[in-house]
PDB file of C-alpha atoms and ligand atoms in Angstrom:
ATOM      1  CA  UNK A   5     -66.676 -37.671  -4.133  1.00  0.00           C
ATOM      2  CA  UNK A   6     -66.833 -41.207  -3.197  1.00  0.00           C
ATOM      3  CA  UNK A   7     -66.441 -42.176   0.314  1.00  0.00           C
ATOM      4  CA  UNK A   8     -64.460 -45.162   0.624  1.00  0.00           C
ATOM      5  CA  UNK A   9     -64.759 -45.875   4.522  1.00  0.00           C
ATOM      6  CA  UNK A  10     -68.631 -46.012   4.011  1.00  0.00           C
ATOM      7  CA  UNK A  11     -68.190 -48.723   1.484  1.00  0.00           C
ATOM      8  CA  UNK A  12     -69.153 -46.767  -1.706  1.00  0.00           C
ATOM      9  CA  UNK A  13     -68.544 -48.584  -4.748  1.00  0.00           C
ATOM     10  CA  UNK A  14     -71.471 -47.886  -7.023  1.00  0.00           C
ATOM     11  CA  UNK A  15     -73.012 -50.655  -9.719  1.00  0.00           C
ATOM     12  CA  UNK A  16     -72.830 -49.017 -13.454  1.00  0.00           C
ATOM     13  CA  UNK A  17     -73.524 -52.689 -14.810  1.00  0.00           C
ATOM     14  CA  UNK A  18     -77.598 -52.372 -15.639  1.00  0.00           C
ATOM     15  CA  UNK A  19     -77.413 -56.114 -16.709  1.00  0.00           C
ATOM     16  CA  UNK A  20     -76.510 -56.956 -13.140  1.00  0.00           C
ATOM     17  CA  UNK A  21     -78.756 -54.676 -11.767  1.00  0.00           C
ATOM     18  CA  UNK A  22     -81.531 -56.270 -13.517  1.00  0.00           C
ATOM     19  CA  UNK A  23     -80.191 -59.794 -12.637  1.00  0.00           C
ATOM     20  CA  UNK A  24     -80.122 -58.948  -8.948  1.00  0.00           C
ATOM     21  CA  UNK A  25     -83.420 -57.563  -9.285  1.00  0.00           C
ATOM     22  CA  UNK A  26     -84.959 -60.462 -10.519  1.00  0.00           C
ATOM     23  CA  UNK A  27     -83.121 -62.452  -8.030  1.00  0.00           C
ATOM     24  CA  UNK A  28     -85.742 -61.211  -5.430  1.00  0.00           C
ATOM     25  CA  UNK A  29     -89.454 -62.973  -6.990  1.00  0.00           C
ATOM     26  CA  UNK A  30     -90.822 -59.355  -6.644  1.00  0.00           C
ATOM     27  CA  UNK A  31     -94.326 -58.431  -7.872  1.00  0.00           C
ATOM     28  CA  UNK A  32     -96.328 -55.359  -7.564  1.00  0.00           C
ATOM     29  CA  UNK A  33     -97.757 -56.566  -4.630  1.00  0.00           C
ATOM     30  CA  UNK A  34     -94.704 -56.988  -2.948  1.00  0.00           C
ATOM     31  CA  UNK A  35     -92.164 -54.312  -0.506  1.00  0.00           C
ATOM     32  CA  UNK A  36     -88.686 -54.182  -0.538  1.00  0.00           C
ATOM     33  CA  UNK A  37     -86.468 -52.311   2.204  1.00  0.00           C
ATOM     34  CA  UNK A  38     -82.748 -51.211   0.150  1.00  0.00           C
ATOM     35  CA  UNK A  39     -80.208 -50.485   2.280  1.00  0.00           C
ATOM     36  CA  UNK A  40     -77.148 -47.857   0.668  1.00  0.00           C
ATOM     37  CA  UNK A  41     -79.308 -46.833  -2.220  1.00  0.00           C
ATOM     38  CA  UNK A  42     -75.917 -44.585  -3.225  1.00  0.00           C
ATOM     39  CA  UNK A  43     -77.618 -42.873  -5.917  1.00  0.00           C
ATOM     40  CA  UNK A  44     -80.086 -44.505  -6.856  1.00  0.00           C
ATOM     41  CA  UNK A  45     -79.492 -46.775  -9.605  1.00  0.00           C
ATOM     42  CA  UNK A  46     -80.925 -49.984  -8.242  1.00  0.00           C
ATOM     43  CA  UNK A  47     -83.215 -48.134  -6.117  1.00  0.00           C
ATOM     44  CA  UNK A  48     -85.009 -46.840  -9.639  1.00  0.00           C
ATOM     45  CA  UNK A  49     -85.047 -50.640 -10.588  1.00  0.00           C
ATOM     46  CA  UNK A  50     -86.592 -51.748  -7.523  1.00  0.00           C
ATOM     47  CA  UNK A  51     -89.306 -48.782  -7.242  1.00  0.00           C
ATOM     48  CA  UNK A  52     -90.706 -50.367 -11.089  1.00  0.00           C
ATOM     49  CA  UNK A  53     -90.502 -54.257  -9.758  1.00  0.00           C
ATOM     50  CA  UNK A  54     -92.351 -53.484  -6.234  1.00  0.00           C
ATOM     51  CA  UNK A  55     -95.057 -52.136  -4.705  1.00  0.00           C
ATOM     52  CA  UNK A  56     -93.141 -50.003  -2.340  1.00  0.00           C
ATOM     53  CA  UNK A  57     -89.262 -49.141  -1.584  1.00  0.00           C
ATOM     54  CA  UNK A  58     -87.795 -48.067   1.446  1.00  0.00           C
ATOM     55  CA  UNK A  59     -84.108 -47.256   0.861  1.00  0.00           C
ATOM     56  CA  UNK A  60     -81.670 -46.363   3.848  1.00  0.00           C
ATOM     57  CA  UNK A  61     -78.792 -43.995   3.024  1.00  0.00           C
ATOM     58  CA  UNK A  62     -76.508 -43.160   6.109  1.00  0.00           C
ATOM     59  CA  UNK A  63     -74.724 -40.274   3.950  1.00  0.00           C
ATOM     60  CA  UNK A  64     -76.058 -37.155   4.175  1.00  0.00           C
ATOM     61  CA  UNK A  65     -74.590 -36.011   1.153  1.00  0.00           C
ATOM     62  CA  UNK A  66     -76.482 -38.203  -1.309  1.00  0.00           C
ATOM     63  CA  UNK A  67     -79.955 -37.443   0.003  1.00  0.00           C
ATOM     64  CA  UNK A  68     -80.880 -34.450  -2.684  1.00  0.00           C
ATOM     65  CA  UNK A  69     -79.146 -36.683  -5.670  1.00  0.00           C
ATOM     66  CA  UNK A  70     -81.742 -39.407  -4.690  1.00  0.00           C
ATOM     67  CA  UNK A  71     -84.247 -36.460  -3.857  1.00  0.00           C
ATOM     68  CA  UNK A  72     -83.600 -35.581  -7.867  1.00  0.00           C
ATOM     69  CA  UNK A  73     -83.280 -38.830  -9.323  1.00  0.00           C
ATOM     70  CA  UNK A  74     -86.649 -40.821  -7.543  1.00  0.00           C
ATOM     71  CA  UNK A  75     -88.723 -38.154  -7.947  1.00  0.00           C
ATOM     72  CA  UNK A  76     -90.656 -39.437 -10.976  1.00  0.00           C
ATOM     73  CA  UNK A  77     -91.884 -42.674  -8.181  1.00  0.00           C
ATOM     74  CA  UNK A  78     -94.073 -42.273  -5.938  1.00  0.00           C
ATOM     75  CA  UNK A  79     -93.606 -45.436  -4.485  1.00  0.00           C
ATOM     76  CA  UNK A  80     -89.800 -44.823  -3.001  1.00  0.00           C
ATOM     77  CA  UNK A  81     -89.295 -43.168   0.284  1.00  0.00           C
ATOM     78  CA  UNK A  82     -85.628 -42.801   1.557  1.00  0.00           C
ATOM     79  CA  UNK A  83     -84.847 -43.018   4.794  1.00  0.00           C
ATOM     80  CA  UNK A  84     -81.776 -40.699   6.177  1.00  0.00           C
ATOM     81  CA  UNK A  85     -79.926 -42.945   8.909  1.00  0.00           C
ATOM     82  CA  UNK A  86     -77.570 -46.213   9.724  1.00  0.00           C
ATOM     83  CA  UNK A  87     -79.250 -48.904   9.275  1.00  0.00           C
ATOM     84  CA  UNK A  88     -77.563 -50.508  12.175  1.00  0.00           C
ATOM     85  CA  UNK A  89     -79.108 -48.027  14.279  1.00  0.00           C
ATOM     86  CA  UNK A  90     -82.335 -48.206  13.130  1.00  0.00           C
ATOM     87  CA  UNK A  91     -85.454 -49.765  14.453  1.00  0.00           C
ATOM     88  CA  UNK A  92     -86.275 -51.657  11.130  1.00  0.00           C
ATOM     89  CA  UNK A  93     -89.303 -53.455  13.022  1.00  0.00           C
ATOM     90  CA  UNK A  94     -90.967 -50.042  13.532  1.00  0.00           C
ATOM     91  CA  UNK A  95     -89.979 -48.785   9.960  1.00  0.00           C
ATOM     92  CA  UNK A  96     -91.598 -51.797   8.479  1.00  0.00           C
ATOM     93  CA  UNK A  97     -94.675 -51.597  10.379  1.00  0.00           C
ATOM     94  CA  UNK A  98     -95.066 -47.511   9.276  1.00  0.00           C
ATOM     95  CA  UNK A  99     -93.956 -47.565   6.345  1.00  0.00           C
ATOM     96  CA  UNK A 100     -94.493 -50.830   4.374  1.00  0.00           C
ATOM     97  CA  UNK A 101     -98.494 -51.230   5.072  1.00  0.00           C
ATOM     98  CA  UNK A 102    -100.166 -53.670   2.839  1.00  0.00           C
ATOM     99  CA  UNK A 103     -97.744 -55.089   1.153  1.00  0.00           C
ATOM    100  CA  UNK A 104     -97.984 -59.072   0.866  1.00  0.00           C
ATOM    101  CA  UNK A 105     -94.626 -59.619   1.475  1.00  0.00           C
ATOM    102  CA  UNK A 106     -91.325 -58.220   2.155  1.00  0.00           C
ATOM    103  CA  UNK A 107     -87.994 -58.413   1.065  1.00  0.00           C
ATOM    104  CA  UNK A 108     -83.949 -56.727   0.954  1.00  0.00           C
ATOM    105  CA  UNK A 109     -82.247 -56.097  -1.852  1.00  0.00           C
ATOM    106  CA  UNK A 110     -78.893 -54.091  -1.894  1.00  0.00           C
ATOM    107  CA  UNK A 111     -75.070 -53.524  -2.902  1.00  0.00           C
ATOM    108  CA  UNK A 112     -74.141 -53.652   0.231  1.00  0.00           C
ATOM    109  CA  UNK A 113     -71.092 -51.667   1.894  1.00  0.00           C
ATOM    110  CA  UNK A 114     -68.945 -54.574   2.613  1.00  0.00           C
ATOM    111  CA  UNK A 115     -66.914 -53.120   5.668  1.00  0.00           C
ATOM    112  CA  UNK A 116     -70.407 -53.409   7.345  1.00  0.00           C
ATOM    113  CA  UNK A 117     -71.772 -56.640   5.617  1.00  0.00           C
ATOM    114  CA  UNK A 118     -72.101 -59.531   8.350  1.00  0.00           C
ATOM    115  CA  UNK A 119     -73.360 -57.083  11.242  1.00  0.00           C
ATOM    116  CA  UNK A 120     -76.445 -56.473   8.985  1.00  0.00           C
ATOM    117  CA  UNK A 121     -77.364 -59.620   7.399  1.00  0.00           C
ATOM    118  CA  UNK A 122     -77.182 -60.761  11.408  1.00  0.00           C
ATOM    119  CA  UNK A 123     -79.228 -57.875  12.316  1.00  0.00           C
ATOM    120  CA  UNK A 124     -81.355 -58.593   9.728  1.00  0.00           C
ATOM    121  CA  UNK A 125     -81.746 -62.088  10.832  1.00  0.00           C
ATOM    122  CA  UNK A 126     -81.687 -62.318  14.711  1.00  0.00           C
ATOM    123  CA  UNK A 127     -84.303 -59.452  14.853  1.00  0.00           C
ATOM    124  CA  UNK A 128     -86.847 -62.013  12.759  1.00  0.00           C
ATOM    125  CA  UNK A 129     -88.210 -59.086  10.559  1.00  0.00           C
ATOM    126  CA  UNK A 130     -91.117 -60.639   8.443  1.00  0.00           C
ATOM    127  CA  UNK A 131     -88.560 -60.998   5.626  1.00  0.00           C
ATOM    128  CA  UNK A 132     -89.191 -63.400   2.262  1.00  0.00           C
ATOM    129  CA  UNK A 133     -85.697 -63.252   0.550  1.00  0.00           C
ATOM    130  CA  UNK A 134     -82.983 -61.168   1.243  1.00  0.00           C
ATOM    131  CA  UNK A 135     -80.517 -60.654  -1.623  1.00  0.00           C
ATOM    132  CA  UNK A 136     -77.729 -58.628  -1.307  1.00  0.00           C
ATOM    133  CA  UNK A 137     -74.344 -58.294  -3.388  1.00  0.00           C
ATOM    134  CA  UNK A 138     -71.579 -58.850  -0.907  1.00  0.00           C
ATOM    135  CA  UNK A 139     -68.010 -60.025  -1.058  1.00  0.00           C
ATOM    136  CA  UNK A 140     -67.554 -63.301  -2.593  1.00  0.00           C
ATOM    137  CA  UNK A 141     -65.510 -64.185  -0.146  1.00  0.00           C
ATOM    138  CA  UNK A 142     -68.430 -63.791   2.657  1.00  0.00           C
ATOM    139  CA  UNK A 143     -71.415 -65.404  -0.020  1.00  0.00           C
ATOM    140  CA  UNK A 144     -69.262 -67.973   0.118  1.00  0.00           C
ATOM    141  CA  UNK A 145     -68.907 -68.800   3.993  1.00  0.00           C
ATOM    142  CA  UNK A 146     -72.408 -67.951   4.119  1.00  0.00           C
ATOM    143  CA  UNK A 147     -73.585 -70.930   1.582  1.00  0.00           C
ATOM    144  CA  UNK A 148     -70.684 -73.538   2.528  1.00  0.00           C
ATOM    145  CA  UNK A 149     -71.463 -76.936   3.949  1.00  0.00           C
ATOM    146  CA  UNK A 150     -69.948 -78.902   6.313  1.00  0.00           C
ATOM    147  CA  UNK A 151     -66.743 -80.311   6.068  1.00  0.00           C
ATOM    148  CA  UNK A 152     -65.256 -77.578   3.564  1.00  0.00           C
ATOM    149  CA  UNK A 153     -62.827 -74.701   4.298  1.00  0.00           C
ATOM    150  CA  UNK A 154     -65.223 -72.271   4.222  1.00  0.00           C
ATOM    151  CA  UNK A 155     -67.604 -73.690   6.600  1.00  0.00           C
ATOM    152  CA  UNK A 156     -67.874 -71.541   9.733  1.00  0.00           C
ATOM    153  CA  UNK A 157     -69.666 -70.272  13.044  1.00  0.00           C
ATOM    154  CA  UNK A 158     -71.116 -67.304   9.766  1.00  0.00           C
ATOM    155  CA  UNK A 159     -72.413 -70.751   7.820  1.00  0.00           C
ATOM    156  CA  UNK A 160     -74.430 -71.897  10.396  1.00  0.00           C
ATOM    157  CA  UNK A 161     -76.297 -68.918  11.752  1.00  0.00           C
ATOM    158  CA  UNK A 162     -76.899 -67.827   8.294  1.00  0.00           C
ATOM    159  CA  UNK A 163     -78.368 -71.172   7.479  1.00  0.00           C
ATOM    160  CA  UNK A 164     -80.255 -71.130  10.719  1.00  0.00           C
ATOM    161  CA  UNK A 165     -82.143 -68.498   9.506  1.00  0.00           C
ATOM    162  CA  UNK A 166     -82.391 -69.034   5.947  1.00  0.00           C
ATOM    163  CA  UNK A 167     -81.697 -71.148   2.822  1.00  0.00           C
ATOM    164  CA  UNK A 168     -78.901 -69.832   1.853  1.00  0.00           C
ATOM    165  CA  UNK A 169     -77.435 -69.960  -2.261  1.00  0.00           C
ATOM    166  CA  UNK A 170     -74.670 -68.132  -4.301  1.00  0.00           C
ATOM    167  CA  UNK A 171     -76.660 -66.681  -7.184  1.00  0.00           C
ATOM    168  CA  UNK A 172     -73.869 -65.149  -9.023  1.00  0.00           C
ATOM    169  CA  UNK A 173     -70.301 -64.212  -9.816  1.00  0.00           C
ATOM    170  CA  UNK A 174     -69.614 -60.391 -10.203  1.00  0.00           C
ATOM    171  CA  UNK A 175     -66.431 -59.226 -11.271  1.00  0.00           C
ATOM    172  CA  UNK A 176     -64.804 -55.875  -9.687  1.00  0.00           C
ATOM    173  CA  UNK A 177     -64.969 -53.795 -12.882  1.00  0.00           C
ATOM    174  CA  UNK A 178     -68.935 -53.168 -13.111  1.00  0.00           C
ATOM    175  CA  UNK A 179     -68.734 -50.992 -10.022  1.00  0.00           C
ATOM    176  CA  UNK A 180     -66.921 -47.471  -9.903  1.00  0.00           C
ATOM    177  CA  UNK A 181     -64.874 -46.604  -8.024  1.00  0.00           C
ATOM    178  CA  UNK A 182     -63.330 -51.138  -8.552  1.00  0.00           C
ATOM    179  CA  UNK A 183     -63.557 -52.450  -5.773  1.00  0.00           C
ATOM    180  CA  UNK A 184     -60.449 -54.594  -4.520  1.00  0.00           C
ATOM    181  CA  UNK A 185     -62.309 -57.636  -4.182  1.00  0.00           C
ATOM    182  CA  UNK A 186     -64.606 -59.712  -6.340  1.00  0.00           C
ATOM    183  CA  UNK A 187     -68.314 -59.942  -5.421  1.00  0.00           C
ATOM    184  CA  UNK A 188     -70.707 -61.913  -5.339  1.00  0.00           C
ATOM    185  CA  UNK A 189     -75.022 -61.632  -4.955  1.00  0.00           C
ATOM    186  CA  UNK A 190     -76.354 -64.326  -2.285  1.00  0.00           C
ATOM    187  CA  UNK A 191     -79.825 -65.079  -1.972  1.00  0.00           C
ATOM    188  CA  UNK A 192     -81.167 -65.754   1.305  1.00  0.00           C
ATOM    189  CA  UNK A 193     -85.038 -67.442   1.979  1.00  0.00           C
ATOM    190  CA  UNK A 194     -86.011 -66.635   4.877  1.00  0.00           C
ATOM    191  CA  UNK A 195     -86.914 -69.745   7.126  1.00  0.00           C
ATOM    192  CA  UNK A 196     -90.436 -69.697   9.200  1.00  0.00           C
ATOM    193  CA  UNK A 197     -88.703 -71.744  11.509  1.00  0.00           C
ATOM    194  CA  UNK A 198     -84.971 -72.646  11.990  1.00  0.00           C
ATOM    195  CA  UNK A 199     -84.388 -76.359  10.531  1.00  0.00           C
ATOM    196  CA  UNK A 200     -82.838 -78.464  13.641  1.00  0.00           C
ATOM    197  CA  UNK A 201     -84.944 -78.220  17.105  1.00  0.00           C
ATOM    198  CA  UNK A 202     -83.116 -76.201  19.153  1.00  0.00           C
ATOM    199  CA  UNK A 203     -84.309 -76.156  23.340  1.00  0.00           C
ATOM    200  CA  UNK A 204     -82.559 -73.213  24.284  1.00  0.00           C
ATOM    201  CA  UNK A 205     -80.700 -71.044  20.937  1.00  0.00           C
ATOM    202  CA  UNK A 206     -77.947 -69.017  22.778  1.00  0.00           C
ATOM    203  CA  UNK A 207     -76.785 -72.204  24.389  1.00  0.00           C
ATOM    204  CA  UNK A 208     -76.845 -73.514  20.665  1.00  0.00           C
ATOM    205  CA  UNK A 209     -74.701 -70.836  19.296  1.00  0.00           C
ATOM    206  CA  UNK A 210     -72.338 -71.077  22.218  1.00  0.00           C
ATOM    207  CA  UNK A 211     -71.952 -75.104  21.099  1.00  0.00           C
ATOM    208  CA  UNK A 212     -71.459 -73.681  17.569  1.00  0.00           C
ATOM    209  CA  UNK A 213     -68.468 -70.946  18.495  1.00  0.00           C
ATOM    210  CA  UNK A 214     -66.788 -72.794  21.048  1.00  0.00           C
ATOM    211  CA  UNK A 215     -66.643 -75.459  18.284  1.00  0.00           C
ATOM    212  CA  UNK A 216     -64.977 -73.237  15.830  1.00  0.00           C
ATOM    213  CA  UNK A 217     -62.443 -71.827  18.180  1.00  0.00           C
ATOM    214  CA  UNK A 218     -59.519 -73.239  17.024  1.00  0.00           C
ATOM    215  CA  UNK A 219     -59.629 -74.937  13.930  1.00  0.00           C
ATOM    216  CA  UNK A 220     -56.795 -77.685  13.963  1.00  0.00           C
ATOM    217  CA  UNK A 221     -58.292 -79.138  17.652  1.00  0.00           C
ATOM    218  CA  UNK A 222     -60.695 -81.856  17.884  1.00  0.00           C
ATOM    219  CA  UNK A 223     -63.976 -81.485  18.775  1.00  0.00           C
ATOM    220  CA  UNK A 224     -63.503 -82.415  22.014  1.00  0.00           C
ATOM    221  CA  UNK A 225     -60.606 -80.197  22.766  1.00  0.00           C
ATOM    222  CA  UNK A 226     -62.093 -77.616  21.833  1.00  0.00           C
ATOM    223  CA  UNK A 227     -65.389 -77.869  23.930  1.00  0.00           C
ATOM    224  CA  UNK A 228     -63.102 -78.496  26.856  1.00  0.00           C
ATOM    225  CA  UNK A 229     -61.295 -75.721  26.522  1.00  0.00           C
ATOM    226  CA  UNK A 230     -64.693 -73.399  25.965  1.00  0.00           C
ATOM    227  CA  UNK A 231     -67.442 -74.636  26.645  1.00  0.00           C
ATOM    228  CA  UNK A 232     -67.119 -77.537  29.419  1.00  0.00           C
ATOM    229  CA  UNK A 233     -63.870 -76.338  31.163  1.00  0.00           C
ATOM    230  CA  UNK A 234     -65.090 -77.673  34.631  1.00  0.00           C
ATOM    231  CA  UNK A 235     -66.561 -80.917  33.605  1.00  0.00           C
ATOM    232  CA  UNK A 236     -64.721 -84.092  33.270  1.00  0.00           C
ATOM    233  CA  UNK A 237     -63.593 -85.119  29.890  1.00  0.00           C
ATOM    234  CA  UNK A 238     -64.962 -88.633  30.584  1.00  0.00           C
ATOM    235  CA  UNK A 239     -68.597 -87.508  30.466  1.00  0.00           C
ATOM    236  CA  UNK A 240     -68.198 -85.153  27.718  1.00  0.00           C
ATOM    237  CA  UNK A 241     -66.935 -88.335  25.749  1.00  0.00           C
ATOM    238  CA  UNK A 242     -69.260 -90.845  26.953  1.00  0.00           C
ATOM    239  CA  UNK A 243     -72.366 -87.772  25.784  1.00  0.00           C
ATOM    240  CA  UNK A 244     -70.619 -87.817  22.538  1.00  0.00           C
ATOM    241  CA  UNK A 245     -70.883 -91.217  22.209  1.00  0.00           C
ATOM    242  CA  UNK A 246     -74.719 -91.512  22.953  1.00  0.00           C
ATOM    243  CA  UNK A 247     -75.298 -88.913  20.175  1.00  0.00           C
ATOM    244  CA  UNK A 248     -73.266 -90.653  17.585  1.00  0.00           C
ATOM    245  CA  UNK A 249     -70.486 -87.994  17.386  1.00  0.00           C
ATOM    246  CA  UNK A 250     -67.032 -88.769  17.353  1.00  0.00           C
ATOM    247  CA  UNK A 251     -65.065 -86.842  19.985  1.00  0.00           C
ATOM    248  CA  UNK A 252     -61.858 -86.735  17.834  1.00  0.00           C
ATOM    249  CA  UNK A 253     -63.583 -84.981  14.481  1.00  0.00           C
ATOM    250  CA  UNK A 254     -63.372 -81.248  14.386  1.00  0.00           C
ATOM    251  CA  UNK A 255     -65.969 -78.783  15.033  1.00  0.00           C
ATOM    252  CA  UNK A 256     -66.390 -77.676  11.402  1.00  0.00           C
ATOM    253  CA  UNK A 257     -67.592 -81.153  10.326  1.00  0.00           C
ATOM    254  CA  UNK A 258     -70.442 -80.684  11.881  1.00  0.00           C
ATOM    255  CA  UNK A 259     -73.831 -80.596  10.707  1.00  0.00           C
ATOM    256  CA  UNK A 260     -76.280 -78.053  12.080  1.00  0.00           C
ATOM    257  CA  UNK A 261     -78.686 -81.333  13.409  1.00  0.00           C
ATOM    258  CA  UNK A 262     -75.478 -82.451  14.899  1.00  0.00           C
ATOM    259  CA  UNK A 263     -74.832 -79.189  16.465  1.00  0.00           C
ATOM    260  CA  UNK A 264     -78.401 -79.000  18.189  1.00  0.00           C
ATOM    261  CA  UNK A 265     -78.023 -82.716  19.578  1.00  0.00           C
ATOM    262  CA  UNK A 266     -74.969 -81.721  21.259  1.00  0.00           C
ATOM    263  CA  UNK A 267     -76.667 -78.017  22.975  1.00  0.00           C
ATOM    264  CA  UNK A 268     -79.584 -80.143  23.582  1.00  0.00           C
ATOM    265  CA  UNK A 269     -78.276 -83.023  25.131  1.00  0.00           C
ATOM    266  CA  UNK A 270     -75.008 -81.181  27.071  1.00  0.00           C
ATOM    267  CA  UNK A 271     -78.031 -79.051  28.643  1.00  0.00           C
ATOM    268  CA  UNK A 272     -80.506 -82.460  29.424  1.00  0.00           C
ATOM    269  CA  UNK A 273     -77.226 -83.649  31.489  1.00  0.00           C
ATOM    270  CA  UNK A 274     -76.952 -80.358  33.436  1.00  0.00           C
ATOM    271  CA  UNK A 275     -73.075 -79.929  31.494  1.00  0.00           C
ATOM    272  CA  UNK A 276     -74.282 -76.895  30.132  1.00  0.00           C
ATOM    273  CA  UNK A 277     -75.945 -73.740  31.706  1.00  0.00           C
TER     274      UNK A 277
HETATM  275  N1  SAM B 309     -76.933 -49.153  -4.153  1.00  0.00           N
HETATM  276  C1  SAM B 309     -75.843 -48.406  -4.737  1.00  0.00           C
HETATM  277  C2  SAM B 309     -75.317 -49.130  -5.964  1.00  0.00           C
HETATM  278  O1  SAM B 309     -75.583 -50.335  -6.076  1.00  0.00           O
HETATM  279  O2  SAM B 309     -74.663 -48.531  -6.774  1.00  0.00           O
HETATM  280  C3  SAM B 309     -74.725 -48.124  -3.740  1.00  0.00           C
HETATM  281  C4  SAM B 309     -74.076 -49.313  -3.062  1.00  0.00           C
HETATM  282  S1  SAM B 309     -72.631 -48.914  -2.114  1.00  0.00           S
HETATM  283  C5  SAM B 309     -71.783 -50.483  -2.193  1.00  0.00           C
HETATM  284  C6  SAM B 309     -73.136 -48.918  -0.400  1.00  0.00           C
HETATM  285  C7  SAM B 309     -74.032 -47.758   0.035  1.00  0.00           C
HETATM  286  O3  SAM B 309     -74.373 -47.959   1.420  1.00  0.00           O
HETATM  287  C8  SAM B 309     -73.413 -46.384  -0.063  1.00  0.00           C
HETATM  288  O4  SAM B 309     -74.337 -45.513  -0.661  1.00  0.00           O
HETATM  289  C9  SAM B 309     -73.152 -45.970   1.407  1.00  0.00           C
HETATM  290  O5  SAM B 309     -73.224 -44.588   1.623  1.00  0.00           O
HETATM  291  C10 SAM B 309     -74.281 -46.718   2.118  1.00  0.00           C
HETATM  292  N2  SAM B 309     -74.020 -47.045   3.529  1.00  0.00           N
HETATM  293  C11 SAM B 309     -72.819 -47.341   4.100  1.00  0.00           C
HETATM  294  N3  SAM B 309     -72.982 -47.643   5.396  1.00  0.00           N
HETATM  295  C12 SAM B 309     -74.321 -47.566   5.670  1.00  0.00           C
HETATM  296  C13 SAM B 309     -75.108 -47.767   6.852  1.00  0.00           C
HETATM  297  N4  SAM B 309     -74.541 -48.130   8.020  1.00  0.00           N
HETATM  298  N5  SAM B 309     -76.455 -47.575   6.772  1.00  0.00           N
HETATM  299  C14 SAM B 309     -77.023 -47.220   5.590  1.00  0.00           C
HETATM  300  N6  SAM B 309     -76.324 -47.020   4.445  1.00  0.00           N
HETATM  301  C15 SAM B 309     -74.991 -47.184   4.472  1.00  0.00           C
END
């Protein structure tokens, strides 16, 4: 009955359901949107800590389990569609009126993990935390800082957009069916406003990816080879230099100030556009 290509592995754990719950700061003033409420376990926990849930199930299948098992709250809706697909803005606006403030909280389906938490952060939905349990493997690219393994073009959107922190561990065997992986619950505070100034933000993330392309270059190679193919090295270097960045570290030593210097200045010299 479980569908394993829509990422179905169901908590059974209600310690760690609790723990996630309280993860989130809610209040009974407070809205949460769930996305893959499955059925329904840490939807029921969510509909007693909030004001209002609004949980998005993309399989048919489970909607008259949830039907069943919500029915005592009047406070949960579900929501039959992908949440990819969704207009979330519009949701929130119908469906989560006076609330104070909003949050996520989910298990999510991990095959689908980083294309929502970056939906859920590029679209700037009036968000307060999100916390989701995700693979520890992702939690932990999300939180890493610079200069580790981990640390990624994933690290510094995520961190971007949010304070990002590991909250917890989960081994496989509190979800059935066990999933193949460990997991892990991040927390993510959503910023008001990112933390570095950033003049123009695509040409920031272009700096960021272009400076992850290949891991063993330099910095400099690899913005030559991505971003500043038809520029001359010696300018590249000498902008470097002004910001205080050594041309021969690599990309994923960088800090996310030290990322914005470099899209800000590479546009103020007209080497990026
Ligand atoms: N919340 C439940 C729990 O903790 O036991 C279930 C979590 S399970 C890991 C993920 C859930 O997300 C499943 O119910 C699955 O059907 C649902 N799902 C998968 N893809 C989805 C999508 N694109 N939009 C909405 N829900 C989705």
């Amino acid at each position: 009955a479980f569908k394993k290509s829509l990422g179905q592995n169901f908590l059974i754990d209600t310690n760690i359901l609790h723990n996630i719950v309280s993860e989130a700061d809610l209040t009974k003033e407070k809205g949460v949107i769930e996305i893959g409420p499955g059925i329904g376990a840490l939807t029921e926990q969510l509909g007693r800590a909030a004001k209002k849930v609004m949980a998005v199930e993309i399989d048919q299948r489970l909607l008259p389990i949830l039907q069943d098992t919500l029915s005592p709250y009047e406070n949960i809706e579900v929501v039959h569609g992908d949440v990819l697909e969704l207009d979330l803005k519009k949701l929130i606006e119908e469906k989560m009126t006076g609330v104070e403030k909003l949050s996520v909280v989910a298990n999510l389906p991990y095959y689908v993990t980083t294309p929502i938490l970056m939906k859920l952060l590029e679209e700037r939905l009036p968000l307060e935390n999100i916390v989701v349990m995700i693979q520890k493997e992702v939690a932990e690219r999300i939180a890493a800082k610079p200069g580790t393994k981990d640390y990624g073009s994933l690290s510094v959107a995520a961190q971007f957009y949010a304070e990002t922190e590991v909250a917890m561990i989960v081994p496989a065997s509190v979800f059935i069916p066990r999933p193949n992986v460990d997991s892990a619950v991040i927390r993510l505070k959503v910023r008001d406003r990112p933390p570095v100034e950033v003049d123009d933000q695509d040409v920031f993330f272009r700096v960021v990816r272009s400076s992850f392309a290949q891991r063993r270059k330099t910095l400099l190679n690899n913005l030559m080879n991505g971003l500043f193919p038809k520029t001359q090295k010696d300018d590249v270097i000498q902008m470097l230099a002004d910001i205080g960045i050594d041309p021969t570290r690599r990309g994923e030593t960088l800090s996310l100030d030290e990322f914005a210097r470099l899209a800000n200045e590479g546009m103020r010299r007209g080497l990026i556009t």
